[in-house]
mmCIF file of C-alpha atoms in Angstrom:
data_model
loop_
_atom_site.group_PDB
_atom_site.id
_atom_site.type_symbol
_atom_site.label_atom_id
_atom_site.label_comp_id
_atom_site.label_asym_id
_atom_site.label_seq_id
_atom_site.Cartn_x
_atom_site.Cartn_y
_atom_site.Cartn_z
ATOM 1 C CA MET F 43 87.272 117.306 108.526
ATOM 2 C CA ARG F 44 85.324 117.357 105.268
ATOM 3 C CA ALA F 45 85.150 113.560 105.152
ATOM 4 C CA LYS F 46 83.879 113.499 108.747
ATOM 5 C CA ALA F 47 81.158 116.046 107.925
ATOM 6 C CA GLU F 48 80.074 113.993 104.928
ATOM 7 C CA THR F 49 79.896 110.886 107.126
ATOM 8 C CA ASN F 50 77.699 112.694 109.685
ATOM 9 C CA PHE F 51 75.402 114.065 106.980
ATOM 10 C CA ARG F 52 74.927 110.709 105.268
ATOM 11 C CA PRO F 53 72.400 109.230 107.784
ATOM 12 C CA VAL F 54 70.252 112.377 107.484
ATOM 13 C CA LEU F 55 70.262 112.142 103.703
ATOM 14 C CA GLU F 56 69.466 108.433 103.648
ATOM 15 C CA GLY F 57 66.689 108.871 106.215
ATOM 16 C CA ALA F 58 65.142 111.677 104.158
ATOM 17 C CA ILE F 59 65.252 109.492 101.048
ATOM 18 C CA LEU F 60 63.628 106.527 102.818
ATOM 19 C CA PHE F 61 60.833 108.515 104.470
ATOM 20 C CA GLY F 62 60.294 110.571 101.322
ATOM 21 C CA GLY F 63 60.073 107.399 99.236
ATOM 22 C CA ILE F 64 57.365 105.997 101.498
ATOM 23 C CA PHE F 65 55.294 109.184 101.267
ATOM 24 C CA LEU F 66 55.834 109.303 97.501
ATOM 25 C CA LEU F 67 54.574 105.736 97.043
ATOM 26 C CA ASP F 68 51.529 106.474 99.194
ATOM 27 C CA TRP F 69 50.804 109.570 97.081
ATOM 28 C CA LEU F 70 51.309 107.759 93.754
ATOM 29 C CA ILE F 71 49.198 104.750 94.782
ATOM 30 C CA PRO F 72 46.395 106.067 97.009
ATOM 31 C CA SER F 73 44.529 102.789 96.922
ATOM 32 C CA SER F 74 47.403 100.998 98.679
ATOM 33 C CA HIS F 75 46.814 102.890 101.949
ATOM 34 C CA LEU F 76 50.526 102.416 102.611
ATOM 35 C CA LEU F 77 50.637 104.628 105.707
ATOM 36 C CA SER F 78 47.889 102.538 107.298
ATOM 37 C CA ALA F 79 49.469 99.165 106.528
ATOM 38 C CA SER F 80 50.557 96.733 109.221
ATOM 39 C CA PRO F 81 53.398 96.379 109.936
ATOM 40 C CA HIS F 82 53.933 100.054 109.285
ATOM 41 C CA PRO F 83 56.394 100.953 106.469
ATOM 42 C CA PHE F 84 58.278 103.244 108.865
ATOM 43 C CA TRP F 85 59.873 100.057 110.247
ATOM 44 C CA LEU F 86 62.112 100.079 107.167
ATOM 45 C CA PRO F 87 64.025 103.359 107.769
ATOM 46 C CA VAL F 88 64.220 102.767 111.532
ATOM 47 C CA LEU F 89 65.776 99.302 111.160
ATOM 48 C CA LEU F 90 68.031 100.209 108.236
ATOM 49 C CA LEU F 91 69.497 103.298 109.897
ATOM 50 C CA SER F 92 69.977 101.437 113.197
ATOM 51 C CA VAL F 93 71.834 98.599 111.475
ATOM 52 C CA GLN F 94 73.881 100.889 109.257
ATOM 53 C CA TYR F 95 74.902 103.713 111.606
ATOM 54 C CA GLY F 96 74.241 102.556 115.150
ATOM 55 C CA LEU F 97 72.374 103.764 118.210
ATOM 56 C CA PHE F 98 72.189 107.524 117.684
ATOM 57 C CA SER F 99 70.963 107.357 114.081
ATOM 58 C CA GLY F 100 68.467 104.642 114.994
ATOM 59 C CA VAL F 101 66.944 106.654 117.857
ATOM 60 C CA VAL F 102 66.783 109.832 115.747
ATOM 61 C CA SER F 103 65.060 107.953 112.922
ATOM 62 C CA CYS F 104 62.621 106.483 115.463
ATOM 63 C CA PHE F 105 61.554 109.916 116.753
ATOM 64 C CA ALA F 106 61.365 111.201 113.180
ATOM 65 C CA ALA F 107 59.053 108.301 112.331
ATOM 66 C CA ILE F 108 56.825 109.061 115.343
ATOM 67 C CA ILE F 109 56.521 112.740 114.388
ATOM 68 C CA LEU F 110 55.834 111.972 110.721
ATOM 69 C CA LEU F 111 53.284 109.353 111.713
ATOM 70 C CA GLN F 112 51.328 111.884 113.769
ATOM 71 C CA VAL F 113 51.534 114.479 110.982
ATOM 72 C CA ALA F 114 50.559 112.139 108.151
ATOM 73 C CA SER F 115 47.764 110.214 109.843
ATOM 74 C CA PRO F 116 46.828 111.642 113.230
ATOM 75 C CA PHE F 117 45.082 109.176 115.498
ATOM 76 C CA VAL F 118 41.585 110.137 116.579
ATOM 77 C CA GLN F 119 39.993 108.578 119.620
ATOM 78 C CA GLN F 120 36.826 106.697 118.800
ATOM 79 C CA MET F 121 33.586 107.386 120.595
ATOM 80 C CA ASN F 122 33.439 104.015 122.354
ATOM 81 C CA GLU F 123 37.240 103.773 122.920
ATOM 82 C CA ASP F 124 38.686 104.290 126.390
ATOM 83 C CA TYR F 125 42.002 106.005 127.067
ATOM 84 C CA PHE F 126 43.877 102.762 127.670
ATOM 85 C CA SER F 127 42.813 101.235 124.366
ATOM 86 C CA TYR F 128 43.479 104.507 122.569
ATOM 87 C CA GLY F 129 46.996 104.837 124.037
ATOM 88 C CA LEU F 130 47.777 101.201 123.309
ATOM 89 C CA ARG F 131 46.687 101.627 119.700
ATOM 90 C CA ILE F 132 48.743 104.743 118.957
ATOM 91 C CA TRP F 133 51.897 103.897 120.945
ATOM 92 C CA THR F 134 52.413 100.171 120.345
ATOM 93 C CA GLU F 135 54.440 100.474 117.149
ATOM 94 C CA PRO F 136 56.356 103.648 118.145
ATOM 95 C CA VAL F 137 57.485 101.965 121.369
ATOM 96 C CA LEU F 138 58.534 98.878 119.400
ATOM 97 C CA TRP F 139 60.464 101.142 117.014
ATOM 98 C CA LEU F 140 62.275 102.718 119.949
ATOM 99 C CA LEU F 141 63.118 99.371 121.570
ATOM 100 C CA SER F 142 64.373 97.977 118.270
ATOM 101 C CA ALA F 143 66.482 101.063 117.636
ATOM 102 C CA LEU F 144 67.968 100.842 121.141
ATOM 103 C CA MET F 145 68.858 97.141 120.988
ATOM 104 C CA ILE F 146 70.021 96.932 117.383
ATOM 105 C CA GLY F 147 71.687 100.342 117.470
ATOM 106 C CA ALA F 148 73.620 99.578 120.671
ATOM 107 C CA ALA F 149 74.983 96.330 119.243
ATOM 108 C CA ARG F 150 75.881 98.033 115.972
ATOM 109 C CA SER F 151 77.549 100.952 117.778
ATOM 110 C CA ARG F 152 79.799 98.546 119.687
ATOM 111 C CA GLN F 153 80.719 96.858 116.421
ATOM 112 C CA ILE F 154 81.459 100.201 114.752
ATOM 113 C CA ALA F 155 83.623 101.266 117.701
ATOM 114 C CA ALA F 156 85.568 97.994 117.557
ATOM 115 C CA THR F 157 86.071 98.396 113.805
ATOM 116 C CA LYS F 158 87.326 101.963 114.225
ATOM 117 C CA ASN F 159 89.678 100.779 116.946
ATOM 118 C CA ASP F 160 91.035 98.058 114.648
ATOM 119 C CA HIS F 161 91.506 100.581 111.847
ATOM 120 C CA GLU F 162 93.365 102.916 114.193
ATOM 121 C CA LYS F 163 95.613 100.065 115.312
ATOM 122 C CA LEU F 164 96.241 99.186 111.670
ATOM 123 C CA ARG F 165 97.189 102.778 110.873
ATOM 124 C CA GLN F 166 99.469 102.808 113.914
ATOM 125 C CA PHE F 167 101.112 99.573 112.780
ATOM 126 C CA GLU F 168 101.584 101.025 109.298
ATOM 127 C CA ARG F 169 103.222 104.128 110.750
ATOM 128 C CA GLU F 170 105.485 101.982 112.922
ATOM 129 C CA ARG F 171 106.330 99.722 109.972
ATOM 130 C CA LYS F 172 107.192 102.734 107.836
ATOM 131 C CA THR F 173 109.365 104.118 110.629
ATOM 132 C CA LEU F 174 111.143 100.778 111.026
ATOM 133 C CA VAL F 175 111.709 100.495 107.277
ATOM 134 C CA GLU F 176 113.177 103.986 107.135
ATOM 135 C CA HIS F 177 115.350 103.255 110.170
ATOM 136 C CA ASN F 178 116.492 99.966 108.634
ATOM 137 C CA GLN F 179 117.367 101.703 105.379
ATOM 138 C CA SER F 180 119.365 104.335 107.238
ATOM 139 C CA LEU F 181 121.170 101.609 109.190
ATOM 140 C CA GLU F 182 121.966 99.705 106.000
ATOM 141 C CA ALA F 183 123.319 102.882 104.436
ATOM 142 C CA ALA F 184 125.424 103.573 107.537
ATOM 143 C CA ILE F 185 126.734 99.997 107.622
ATOM 144 C CA ASP F 186 127.613 100.148 103.942
ATOM 145 C CA LYS F 187 129.392 103.458 104.518
ATOM 146 C CA PHE F 188 131.363 102.091 107.474
ATOM 147 C CA GLN F 189 132.305 98.952 105.555
ATOM 148 C CA ARG F 190 133.583 100.992 102.634
ATOM 149 C CA GLU F 191 135.474 103.314 104.963
ATOM 150 C CA PHE F 192 137.040 100.347 106.717
ATOM 151 C CA VAL F 193 138.088 98.642 103.498
ATOM 152 C CA THR F 194 139.595 101.827 102.074
ATOM 153 C CA SER F 195 141.187 102.997 105.334
ATOM 154 C CA ASP F 196 144.800 102.616 106.389
ATOM 155 C CA ASN F 197 143.799 99.835 108.800
ATOM 156 C CA THR F 198 143.855 97.365 105.942
ATOM 157 C CA GLY F 199 147.472 98.137 105.093
ATOM 158 C CA ASP F 200 146.729 98.845 101.434
ATOM 159 C CA ASN F 201 143.883 98.745 98.943
ATOM 160 C CA SER F 202 144.474 95.133 97.881
ATOM 161 C CA VAL F 203 141.236 93.940 99.486
ATOM 162 C CA LEU F 204 139.170 96.596 97.706
ATOM 163 C CA ALA F 205 140.914 95.790 94.427
ATOM 164 C CA GLN F 206 140.250 92.089 94.976
ATOM 165 C CA LEU F 207 136.576 92.768 95.649
ATOM 166 C CA GLU F 208 136.343 94.567 92.323
ATOM 167 C CA GLN F 209 138.278 91.772 90.642
ATOM 168 C CA LEU F 210 135.876 89.166 91.986
ATOM 169 C CA ARG F 211 133.166 90.697 89.791
ATOM 170 C CA ALA F 212 134.817 88.868 86.862
ATOM 171 C CA LEU F 213 134.268 85.464 88.479
ATOM 172 C CA PRO F 214 134.190 82.718 87.352
ATOM 173 C CA SER F 215 135.395 83.319 83.803
ATOM 174 C CA ASP F 216 138.450 85.388 84.732
ATOM 175 C CA LEU F 217 139.380 84.526 88.331
ATOM 176 C CA ASP F 218 142.870 85.464 89.481
ATOM 177 C CA VAL F 219 143.436 82.401 91.654
ATOM 178 C CA GLU F 220 146.746 83.565 93.111
ATOM 179 C CA ALA F 221 145.441 87.032 94.000
ATOM 180 C CA PHE F 222 142.299 85.536 95.516
ATOM 181 C CA GLN F 223 144.335 83.105 97.615
ATOM 182 C CA GLN F 224 146.725 85.832 98.760
ATOM 183 C CA THR F 225 143.807 88.042 99.796
ATOM 184 C CA ILE F 226 142.284 85.319 101.959
ATOM 185 C CA HIS F 227 145.657 84.456 103.490
ATOM 186 C CA ALA F 228 146.393 88.112 104.230
ATOM 187 C CA LEU F 229 142.982 88.434 105.835
ATOM 188 C CA ILE F 230 142.925 85.483 108.244
ATOM 189 C CA GLY F 231 146.229 83.725 107.687
ATOM 190 C CA PRO F 232 147.121 80.500 105.834
ATOM 191 C CA CYS F 233 144.162 78.239 105.143
ATOM 192 C CA HIS F 234 142.643 75.891 102.571
ATOM 193 C CA VAL F 235 140.062 77.662 100.365
ATOM 194 C CA THR F 236 137.259 75.822 98.554
ATOM 195 C CA LEU F 237 134.837 77.628 96.252
ATOM 196 C CA ILE F 238 131.695 75.662 95.309
ATOM 197 C CA THR F 239 129.464 76.962 92.514
ATOM 198 C CA GLY F 240 126.716 75.552 90.346
ATOM 199 C CA ASP F 241 128.384 74.924 86.989
ATOM 200 C CA LYS F 242 131.732 74.397 85.189
ATOM 201 C CA SER F 243 133.967 71.400 85.873
ATOM 202 C CA VAL F 244 134.780 69.630 89.108
ATOM 203 C CA PHE F 245 138.502 69.990 89.813
ATOM 204 C CA ALA F 246 138.621 68.560 93.325
ATOM 205 C CA ALA F 247 136.485 68.197 96.406
ATOM 206 C CA PRO F 248 136.802 67.816 100.154
ATOM 207 C CA PRO F 249 135.676 64.429 101.532
ATOM 208 C CA GLU F 250 132.169 65.584 102.475
ATOM 209 C CA VAL F 251 131.469 66.881 98.965
ATOM 210 C CA ASP F 252 132.893 63.679 97.442
ATOM 211 C CA THR F 253 130.374 61.740 99.494
ATOM 212 C CA LEU F 254 127.522 64.001 98.394
ATOM 213 C CA ARG F 255 128.561 63.855 94.736
ATOM 214 C CA THR F 256 128.795 60.052 94.836
ATOM 215 C CA ALA F 257 125.333 59.868 96.359
ATOM 216 C CA LYS F 258 123.837 62.267 93.813
ATOM 217 C CA GLY F 259 125.362 60.886 90.633
ATOM 218 C CA ASP F 260 128.390 60.192 88.508
ATOM 219 C CA HIS F 261 131.618 62.189 88.875
ATOM 220 C CA GLN F 262 130.985 63.747 85.471
ATOM 221 C CA GLY F 263 127.206 63.509 85.464
ATOM 222 C CA SER F 264 124.977 65.916 83.581
ATOM 223 C CA ALA F 265 122.581 66.884 86.351
ATOM 224 C CA GLU F 266 122.326 70.643 86.658
ATOM 225 C CA THR F 267 123.059 72.059 90.054
ATOM 226 C CA THR F 268 120.156 74.015 91.511
ATOM 227 C CA PRO F 269 119.993 76.276 94.573
ATOM 228 C CA ASP F 270 118.406 73.350 96.424
ATOM 229 C CA ARG F 271 121.412 71.166 95.537
ATOM 230 C CA LEU F 272 123.763 73.872 96.801
ATOM 231 C CA ARG F 273 121.801 74.052 100.027
ATOM 232 C CA GLU F 274 122.166 70.273 100.389
ATOM 233 C CA GLN F 275 125.915 70.624 99.953
ATOM 234 C CA LEU F 276 125.970 73.398 102.558
ATOM 235 C CA ILE F 277 124.108 71.126 104.992
ATOM 236 C CA VAL F 278 126.661 68.365 104.405
ATOM 237 C CA LEU F 279 129.528 70.788 105.012
ATOM 238 C CA ASN F 280 127.858 72.092 108.154
ATOM 239 C CA GLY F 281 127.654 68.530 109.408
ATOM 240 C CA GLY F 282 131.440 68.243 109.472
ATOM 241 C CA ARG F 283 133.860 69.789 111.919
ATOM 242 C CA GLN F 284 132.194 72.499 113.971
ATOM 243 C CA SER F 285 135.251 74.446 115.127
ATOM 244 C CA ARG F 286 137.305 77.493 114.367
ATOM 245 C CA GLN F 287 139.206 75.419 111.770
ATOM 246 C CA ARG F 288 136.364 75.765 109.267
ATOM 247 C CA ILE F 289 134.249 78.685 108.054
ATOM 248 C CA ARG F 290 131.363 78.221 105.619
ATOM 249 C CA LEU F 291 130.165 81.349 103.807
ATOM 250 C CA PRO F 292 126.965 81.085 101.729
ATOM 251 C CA LEU F 293 127.364 83.228 98.617
ATOM 252 C CA ARG F 294 124.165 85.198 98.021
ATOM 253 C CA ALA F 295 123.564 88.050 95.614
ATOM 254 C CA PRO F 296 122.085 91.126 97.370
ATOM 255 C CA SER F 297 119.636 91.647 94.494
ATOM 256 C CA ASN F 298 117.631 88.461 95.087
ATOM 257 C CA GLY F 299 119.143 86.749 98.147
ATOM 258 C CA LYS F 300 119.335 83.354 96.404
ATOM 259 C CA LEU F 301 122.161 80.959 97.147
ATOM 260 C CA GLN F 302 124.739 81.125 94.342
ATOM 261 C CA GLY F 303 127.561 79.102 95.869
ATOM 262 C CA ILE F 304 129.562 78.262 98.978
ATOM 263 C CA LEU F 305 132.979 79.479 100.133
ATOM 264 C CA VAL F 306 134.684 77.062 102.557
ATOM 265 C CA LEU F 307 137.788 78.070 104.539
ATOM 266 C CA GLU F 308 139.525 75.179 106.337
ATOM 267 C CA ASP F 309 142.582 74.625 108.531
ATOM 268 C CA LEU F 310 142.545 78.159 109.913
ATOM 269 C CA LYS F 311 145.453 79.116 112.131
ATOM 270 C CA ARG F 312 143.502 81.736 114.073
ATOM 271 C CA LYS F 313 139.913 82.663 114.733
ATOM 272 C CA PRO F 314 138.689 85.600 112.593
ATOM 273 C CA ASN F 315 137.916 88.749 114.544
ATOM 274 C CA ALA F 316 135.112 91.252 113.896
ATOM 275 C CA GLN F 317 137.091 93.162 111.265
ATOM 276 C CA ASP F 318 137.933 89.919 109.471
ATOM 277 C CA GLN F 319 134.237 89.000 109.459
ATOM 278 C CA ILE F 320 133.311 92.295 107.805
ATOM 279 C CA LEU F 321 135.744 91.626 104.980
ATOM 280 C CA LEU F 322 134.572 88.023 104.672
ATOM 281 C CA ASP F 323 130.987 89.247 104.311
ATOM 282 C CA LEU F 324 132.067 91.712 101.624
ATOM 283 C CA ILE F 325 133.924 88.974 99.755
ATOM 284 C CA ALA F 326 130.905 86.653 99.982
ATOM 285 C CA THR F 327 128.632 89.419 98.656
ATOM 286 C CA SER F 328 130.964 90.155 95.741
ATOM 287 C CA LEU F 329 131.240 86.465 94.880
ATOM 288 C CA GLY F 330 127.459 86.029 95.071
ATOM 289 C CA SER F 331 126.851 89.009 92.772
ATOM 290 C CA ALA F 332 129.466 87.777 90.317
ATOM 291 C CA LEU F 333 128.012 84.264 90.229
ATOM 292 C CA LEU F 334 124.509 85.655 89.684
ATOM 293 C CA GLU F 335 125.696 87.795 86.764
ATOM 294 C CA GLU F 336 127.494 84.798 85.274
ATOM 295 C CA SER F 337 124.394 82.583 85.541
ATOM 296 C CA GLN F 338 122.213 85.299 83.980
ATOM 297 C CA ASN F 339 124.660 85.760 81.117
ATOM 298 C CA THR F 340 124.733 82.002 80.565
ATOM 299 C CA ALA F 341 120.930 81.790 80.593
ATOM 300 C CA THR F 342 120.513 84.604 78.051
ATOM 301 C CA SER F 343 123.278 83.484 75.684
ATOM 302 C CA ASN F 344 122.419 81.638 72.495
ATOM 303 C CA ALA F 345 125.382 79.269 72.761
ATOM 304 C CA THR F 346 124.782 75.569 73.374
ATOM 305 C CA PRO F 347 125.230 74.930 77.088
ATOM 306 C CA ASP F 348 127.968 72.629 78.277
ATOM 307 C CA ARG F 349 127.230 69.477 80.236
ATOM 308 C CA ARG F 350 126.736 70.295 83.909
ATOM 309 C CA THR F 351 128.210 68.522 86.878
ATOM 310 C CA ALA F 352 126.972 68.164 90.410
ATOM 311 C CA ALA F 353 129.053 71.105 91.592
ATOM 312 C CA ASN F 354 131.850 73.433 90.548
ATOM 313 C CA ILE F 355 134.526 73.138 93.206
ATOM 314 C CA LEU F 356 137.714 75.216 93.009
ATOM 315 C CA ASN F 357 140.324 74.354 95.608
ATOM 316 C CA PHE F 358 143.168 76.685 96.530
ATOM 317 C CA PRO F 359 145.797 75.175 98.859
#
């Protein structure tokens, strides 16, 4: 309310300053005959207020200029001047002021209204965006809660999956291969598990990755694997068998969303259901976080880095 009152008072203040400045200059420099100049200096406040604040302020400033003009220098009819010439002389500029204020002020008022409408839409969009963000955060919290409840519930048989998720945080320096394999097998049945990361040694590779590695460089080359290289490998894997016999899980850390590796499950005996997919997503998240921590520790260590290969591929039959 206070800001609105200040906005309404501003045209009055600016108009008073403009008209007062004109009278002050005429008083300080009498020889200039400023109030008798042509075009009249009252054009300045009329045009400025019309352009700045729109129709209403322009019309008000126009009538203020007409009143001040009559007070400051009243027009006197000459002896040999008829009424038509007298009226034309005293009303020509005031009428032009009014027409200018109407035309310019109307155009400016439409522009101001459109701007206010855009600002209101922007505020509405911001409120909706904030509401959506809050709703999304609440949904993420609820999903995380349900996932944790599912993993720790009796539906999983025991807490081996939760323990394995915690154990995956030690990857890749201290990976319990047998426990990892047993967890995957208990989840979706017997399958072939391939874990592809960005460093360490290449132990084995499925045919598609062999083809990619041969195209990119030597079997024991020194090219460092980047997220782009991992994405290329994921594209190659996606170009293979598109059936329930293969699942490709990109490993991304929740903190930055960058691709840290790929988990490939092949030769599946059954199609994973919704509960299996929840656990697979949790495993992929844990692996992505662990790989990110490992890469950060490697980057900040002072040890001399080992030679890198095109990919780190761990195969579990």
